[in-house]
Coordinates of N, CA and C in Angstrom, one line a residue:
M118 N 37.1 43.5 17.9 CA 36.5 42.9 17.1 C 35.9 41.7 17.8
G119 N 36.2 41.4 18.9 CA 35.1 40.5 19.7 C 33.7 41.1 20.2
N120 N 34.0 42.4 20.3 CA 32.8 43.1 21.1 C 32.0 43.6 19.8
E121 N 32.2 43.7 18.8 CA 31.0 44.2 17.9 C 30.0 43.0 17.5
I122 N 30.6 41.5 17.4 CA 29.8 40.4 17.7 C 28.5 40.5 18.3
L123 N 29.1 40.7 19.7 CA 28.6 40.4 21.0 C 27.2 42.0 21.1
S124 N 27.7 43.5 20.3 CA 26.8 44.1 20.1 C 26.0 44.2 19.2
I125 N 25.5 43.1 18.7 CA 24.6 42.8 17.1 C 23.3 42.8 18.1
P126 N 22.2 43.3 18.0 CA 20.7 43.2 18.7 C 20.2 41.8 18.3
L127 N 19.8 41.0 19.0 CA 19.0 39.7 18.7 C 18.0 39.9 18.6
W128 N 17.1 41.0 19.1 CA 15.8 41.1 19.2 C 14.9 40.7 17.6
P129 N 15.6 41.3 16.7 CA 14.4 41.0 15.5 C 14.5 39.6 15.2
L130 N 15.5 38.7 15.7 CA 15.4 37.2 15.5 C 14.6 36.7 16.4
L131 N 14.6 36.9 17.6 CA 13.7 36.7 18.6 C 12.3 36.7 18.0
L132 N 12.1 38.0 17.6 CA 10.7 38.5 17.0 C 10.5 37.4 16.0
Y133 N 11.5 37.6 14.9 CA 10.4 36.4 13.8 C 10.2 35.4 14.2
T134 N 11.3 34.5 14.9 CA 10.9 33.6 15.5 C 9.6 33.2 16.5
S135 N 9.3 33.9 17.3 CA 8.1 33.8 18.1 C 6.9 34.3 17.0
L136 N 7.1 35.1 16.1 CA 6.0 35.3 15.1 C 5.6 33.9 14.3
V137 N 6.8 33.2 13.6 CA 6.8 31.9 13.0 C 6.0 31.3 13.7
V138 N 6.2 30.7 15.1 CA 5.6 29.8 16.2 C 4.6 30.0 16.3
V139 N 4.2 31.3 16.4 CA 2.6 31.6 16.9 C 1.8 31.5 15.2
L140 N 2.3 32.1 14.1 CA 1.7 31.4 12.8 C 1.6 30.2 13.0
I141 N 2.2 29.2 13.2 CA 2.0 27.8 13.0 C 1.4 27.2 13.9
A142 N 1.3 27.9 15.2 CA -0.1 27.5 16.2 C -1.1 27.8 15.4
A143 N -1.2 29.2 15.0 CA -2.5 29.4 14.6 C -3.0 28.2 13.6
I144 N -2.2 28.4 12.5 CA -2.8 27.3 11.3 C -3.1 26.0 11.7
L145 N -2.2 25.5 12.6 CA -2.6 24.2 13.1 C -4.0 24.1 14.4
A146 N -4.0 25.3 14.7 CA -5.5 25.5 15.7 C -6.5 25.8 14.8
L147 N -6.7 26.4 13.8 CA -7.5 26.5 12.9 C -7.7 25.5 12.2
S148 N -6.6 24.6 11.8 CA -7.5 23.5 10.9 C -7.7 22.5 11.8
Y149 N -7.3 22.5 13.3 CA -8.0 21.4 13.9 C -9.8 21.5 13.7
I150 N -9.9 23.1 14.3 CA -11.2 23.6 14.6 C -12.1 23.5 13.5
L151 N -11.5 23.7 12.3 CA -12.6 23.9 11.3 C -12.7 22.6 10.6
G152 N -11.3 21.7 10.7 CA -11.5 20.9 9.9 C -12.6 19.7 9.8
Q153 N -12.6 18.6 8.9 CA -14.0 17.8 8.7 C -13.7 16.8 9.7
R154 N -14.1 16.5 10.0 CA -14.0 15.1 11.0 C -15.2 14.3 10.4
H155 N -14.8 12.7 9.8 CA -15.6 11.8 9.4 C -15.0 10.6 9.3
N156 N -15.8 9.5 9.2 CA -15.0 8.2 9.2 C -15.9 7.3 8.5
D157 N -15.7 7.8 7.5 CA -16.6 6.7 6.4 C -15.9 5.4 5.8
R158 N -16.6 4.6 5.3 CA -16.1 3.4 4.9 C -15.1 3.2 4.2
A159 N -15.1 4.2 3.2 CA -14.2 4.4 2.0 C -12.7 5.6 2.8
T160 N -12.9 5.7 3.7 CA -11.4 7.0 4.2 C -10.6 6.2 4.7
G161 N -10.3 5.0 4.9 CA -8.7 4.4 5.1 C -8.1 3.4 3.7
K162 N -9.5 3.7 3.0 CA -8.8 3.1 1.3 C -7.5 3.8 1.1
P163 N -6.6 3.3 0.4 CA -5.7 4.0 -0.7 C -6.7 4.1 -2.0
Y164 N -6.4 5.3 -2.3 CA -7.0 5.8 -3.7 C -6.0 6.4 -4.5
E165 N -6.1 6.3 -6.0 CA -5.0 6.0 -6.5 C -5.8 6.5 -8.1
G166 N -5.8 7.8 -8.2 CA -6.6 8.1 -9.7 C -7.8 8.2 -10.0
G167 N -8.5 7.7 -9.2 CA -9.9 7.2 -9.4 C -10.3 5.7 -9.7
I168 N -9.5 5.3 -9.6 CA -9.1 3.6 -9.6 C -9.2 3.0 -8.2
E169 N -10.4 2.4 -8.0 CA -10.4 1.7 -6.5 C -9.6 0.3 -6.6
Q170 N -8.8 0.2 -5.8 CA -8.0 -0.9 -5.1 C -8.7 -2.2 -5.6
T171 N -8.2 -3.2 -6.5 CA -8.3 -4.5 -6.4 C -7.0 -5.5 -6.6
G172 N -6.8 -6.0 -6.0 CA -6.1 -7.2 -5.4 C -4.6 -6.7 -4.7
S173 N -3.6 -7.3 -4.9 CA -2.4 -6.9 -4.3 C -1.4 -6.1 -5.1
A174 N -0.6 -5.3 -4.3 CA 0.2 -4.4 -5.0 C 1.5 -4.7 -5.2
R175 N 1.7 -6.2 -4.8 CA 2.7 -6.9 -5.4 C 3.1 -8.0 -6.4
I176 N 2.9 -7.2 -7.6 CA 3.0 -7.4 -8.8 C 4.6 -7.8 -9.9
R177 N 4.7 -8.5 -10.1 CA 6.0 -8.4 -10.9 C 5.9 -7.5 -11.9
F178 N 7.4 -7.0 -12.4 CA 7.2 -6.0 -13.5 C 8.5 -6.8 -14.0
S179 N 9.0 -6.5 -15.4 CA 9.4 -7.1 -16.1 C 10.9 -6.5 -16.2
T180 N 12.4 -6.9 -16.0 CA 13.4 -6.8 -15.4 C 13.5 -5.3 -16.8
Q181 N 13.0 -5.2 -17.8 CA 13.3 -4.3 -18.7 C 12.9 -3.0 -18.1
F182 N 11.7 -2.7 -17.4 CA 11.6 -1.4 -16.9 C 13.0 -0.9 -16.1
Y183 N 13.3 -1.7 -15.1 CA 14.6 -1.5 -13.9 C 15.6 -1.0 -15.1
L184 N 15.9 -2.1 -16.0 CA 16.9 -1.7 -17.0 C 16.7 -0.2 -17.5
V185 N 15.4 0.1 -18.3 CA 15.4 1.6 -18.4 C 15.5 2.8 -17.8
A186 N 15.3 2.2 -16.5 CA 15.5 3.6 -15.3 C 16.9 3.2 -14.8
M187 N 17.8 2.4 -14.8 CA 19.1 2.5 -14.1 C 19.9 3.3 -15.6
L188 N 19.5 3.0 -16.8 CA 19.8 3.6 -18.3 C 19.5 5.4 -18.1
F189 N 18.0 5.6 -17.5 CA 18.1 6.9 -17.5 C 18.7 7.6 -16.4
V190 N 19.3 6.8 -15.2 CA 19.5 7.7 -13.9 C 21.5 7.8 -14.5
I191 N 21.7 6.6 -15.1 CA 23.1 6.9 -15.6 C 23.0 8.1 -16.5
F192 N 22.2 8.4 -17.7 CA 22.6 9.1 -18.6 C 21.9 10.2 -18.0
D193 N 20.9 10.8 -16.9 CA 20.8 11.9 -16.5 C 22.1 12.6 -15.7
V194 N 22.9 11.6 -14.9 CA 24.2 12.1 -14.2 C 25.4 12.4 -15.0
E195 N 25.3 11.8 -16.5 CA 26.3 12.4 -17.3 C 25.8 13.7 -17.6
A196 N 24.8 13.7 -17.8 CA 24.4 15.0 -18.3 C 25.0 16.3 -17.5
V197 N 24.6 16.2 -16.2 CA 25.5 16.8 -15.3 C 26.8 17.3 -15.7
F198 N 27.5 15.9 -15.7 CA 29.1 16.0 -15.7 C 29.0 17.0 -17.3
I199 N 28.5 16.7 -18.0 CA 28.3 17.6 -19.3 C 28.3 19.1 -19.1
M200 N 27.1 19.3 -18.0 CA 26.9 20.7 -18.0 C 28.3 21.3 -17.0
L201 N 28.6 20.8 -16.0 CA 30.1 21.1 -15.7 C 31.1 21.6 -16.3
W202 N 31.1 20.7 -17.8 CA 32.5 20.8 -18.2 C 31.7 22.1 -19.2
A203 N 30.8 22.5 -19.4 CA 30.3 23.9 -20.1 C 30.6 24.7 -19.5
L204 N 30.6 24.7 -18.1 CA 30.9 25.9 -17.1 C 32.3 25.9 -17.0
G205 N 33.0 25.4 -17.0 CA 34.4 25.4 -16.9 C 35.2 25.2 -18.1
L206 N 34.8 25.7 -19.4 CA 35.1 25.4 -20.6 C 36.2 26.4 -21.2
Y207 N 36.5 27.3 -20.5 CA 36.8 28.5 -21.1 C 38.4 28.3 -20.0
D208 N 38.0 27.8 -19.1 CA 39.2 27.3 -18.3 C 40.0 25.9 -18.4
L209 N 39.1 24.9 -18.6 CA 39.9 23.5 -19.0 C 40.4 23.9 -20.6
G210 N 40.2 25.0 -21.5 CA 40.4 24.9 -22.9 C 40.2 23.8 -23.4
W211 N 41.3 23.5 -24.6 CA 41.0 22.2 -25.2 C 41.3 20.8 -25.1
P212 N 42.2 20.7 -24.0 CA 42.2 19.6 -23.5 C 40.8 18.7 -22.8
G213 N 40.1 20.2 -22.2 CA 39.0 19.9 -21.7 C 37.8 19.3 -22.9
Y214 N 38.1 20.2 -23.7 CA 37.0 20.0 -24.8 C 37.2 18.9 -25.4
I215 N 38.6 18.0 -25.3 CA 38.7 16.9 -26.0 C 37.9 16.1 -25.0
G216 N 38.3 16.2 -23.8 CA 37.6 15.2 -23.2 C 36.3 15.2 -23.2
A217 N 35.6 16.1 -23.1 CA 34.2 16.3 -22.9 C 33.4 15.4 -24.3
G218 N 34.2 15.6 -25.5 CA 34.0 14.9 -27.0 C 34.4 13.7 -26.5
L219 N 35.3 13.0 -26.3 CA 35.6 12.0 -25.9 C 34.4 11.0 -24.8
F220 N 33.8 11.6 -23.9 CA 33.4 11.2 -23.0 C 32.1 11.1 -23.5
I221 N 31.4 12.0 -24.3 CA 30.2 11.9 -25.2 C 30.5 11.4 -26.5
A222 N 31.4 10.9 -27.3 CA 31.2 9.9 -27.9 C 31.4 8.0 -27.5
Q223 N 31.6 8.1 -26.2 CA 31.4 6.9 -25.2 C 30.3 6.7 -25.0
L224 N 29.4 8.0 -24.4 CA 28.4 7.6 -24.2 C 27.3 7.3 -25.4
V225 N 27.7 7.9 -26.5 CA 27.2 7.5 -27.8 C 27.2 6.1 -28.5
V226 N 28.6 5.5 -27.9 CA 28.6 3.9 -28.3 C 27.9 3.1 -27.6
V227 N 27.8 3.4 -26.4 CA 26.9 2.8 -25.0 C 25.5 2.7 -25.7
L228 N 24.8 4.0 -25.7 CA 23.6 3.8 -26.1 C 23.3 2.9 -27.8
I229 N 24.4 2.8 -28.4 CA 24.2 2.8 -29.6 C 24.2 0.9 -29.6
Y230 N 24.9 0.4 -28.3 CA 25.0 -0.8 -28.1 C 24.0 -1.5 -27.4
E231 N 23.4 -0.2 -26.1 CA 22.1 -1.1 -25.6 C 21.1 -1.0 -26.6
W232 N 21.3 -0.1 -27.7 CA 19.8 -0.2 -28.5 C 20.1 -1.4 -29.5
S233 N 21.2 -1.7 -29.6 CA 21.6 -3.1 -30.5 C 21.1 -4.3 -29.8
I234 N 21.5 -4.5 -28.4 CA 20.9 -5.9 -27.8 C 19.7 -5.7 -27.4
G235 N 18.8 -4.5 -27.7 CA 17.4 -4.5 -27.2 C 16.9 -4.3 -26.3
A236 N 17.8 -3.6 -25.5 CA 17.5 -3.0 -23.8 C 16.8 -2.2 -23.8
L237 N 16.5 -1.3 -24.8 CA 15.6 -0.2 -24.7 C 14.0 -1.0 -25.2
D238 N 14.0 -1.7 -25.8 CA 12.9 -2.2 -26.2 C 12.0 -2.7 -25.4
I239 N 11.1 -1.9 -25.0 CA 10.3 -2.4 -23.6 C 8.6 -2.4 -24.0
G240 N 8.0 -2.1 -25.3 CA 7.1 -1.9 -25.8 C 6.9 -3.1 -26.6
A241 N 5.8 -3.5 -27.2 CA 5.2 -4.7 -28.4 C 6.5 -4.1 -29.7
D242 N 6.6 -5.3 -30.3 CA 7.4 -5.0 -31.5 C 6.5 -5.0 -32.3
A243 N 6.3 -3.6 -33.3 CA 5.5 -3.3 -34.0 C 5.5 -4.3 -35.4
K244 N 6.9 -4.6 -35.9 CA 7.1 -5.6 -36.8 C 6.3 -6.8 -37.0
K245 N 6.4 -7.6 -35.6 CA 6.0 -8.9 -35.6 C 4.0 -8.7 -35.4
I246 N 3.7 -7.4 -34.6 CA 2.7 -7.2 -34.9 C 1.9 -7.1 -36.3
L247 N 2.4 -6.2 -36.8 CA 2.1 -5.9 -38.5 C 2.1 -7.3 -39.2
K248 N 3.1 -8.3 -39.0 CA 3.2 -9.5 -39.6 C 2.0 -10.3 -39.2
A249 N 1.8 -10.6 -37.9 CA 0.8 -11.6 -37.4 C -0.8 -10.6 -37.9
H250 N -0.7 -9.5 -37.9 CA -1.9 -8.9 -38.9 C -2.0 -9.3 -40.1
K251 N -1.2 -8.9 -41.1 CA -1.3 -9.5 -42.5 C -1.4 -11.0 -42.4
L252 N -0.8 -11.5 -41.6 CA -0.8 -13.2 -41.8 C -2.5 -13.4 -41.8
K253 N -2.9 -13.0 -40.3 CA -4.4 -13.1 -40.2 C -5.2 -12.8 -41.4
Q254 N -4.4 -11.6 -41.9 CA -5.9 -10.9 -42.9 C -5.8 -12.1 -44.2
Q255 N -4.5 -12.7 -44.5 CA -4.9 -13.7 -45.5 C -5.1 -15.0 -45.2
Q256 N -5.4 -15.0 -44.1 CA -6.1 -16.7 -43.8 C -7.7 -16.2 -43.6
N257 N -7.7 -14.8 -43.5 CA -9.3 -14.4 -43.5 C -9.7 -14.6 -45.2
E258 N -8.8 -14.3 -45.7 CA -9.1 -13.9 -47.1 C -9.4 -15.6 -47.8
M259 N -8.6 -16.3 -47.1 CA -8.4 -18.0 -47.9 C -9.9 -18.7 -47.5
V260 N -10.4 -18.3 -46.2 CA -11.1 -19.1 -45.7 C -12.6 -18.4 -46.5
A261 N -12.5 -17.1 -46.5 CA -13.9 -16.0 -47.4 C -13.7 -16.8 -48.8
K262 N -12.9 -17.6 -49.5 CA -12.8 -17.7 -51.0 C -13.5 -18.9 -50.7

């Protein structure tokens, strides 16, 4: 049994490794030879979607952005648990099905709670905007009369 392992030829592995090394060296050499070398004024500046950098990148974000990100990660990880339950559905039987149902019910309760306390409201409140717009229209109509 031990002699069979020693009798496996290693030359294909060595040939493959040497071909990979030669190919990487050729790609790097061609990149160095054919690549452009320039040092313009804007070469070292950061570039983001066609917008020039203005000011500092150290701006403060609202904590609601972080809360939404954490909620996304939490619900994303829980989706993995649900998929694993789906894979083992036949092995787990009814107890697994009931457990998955309770787990999903708990997720729904947490989602409703987060929604009710306003944790998912990161944009402008449309009702307040419409109310302010109607109030402004009424004021303009009163001034016009």
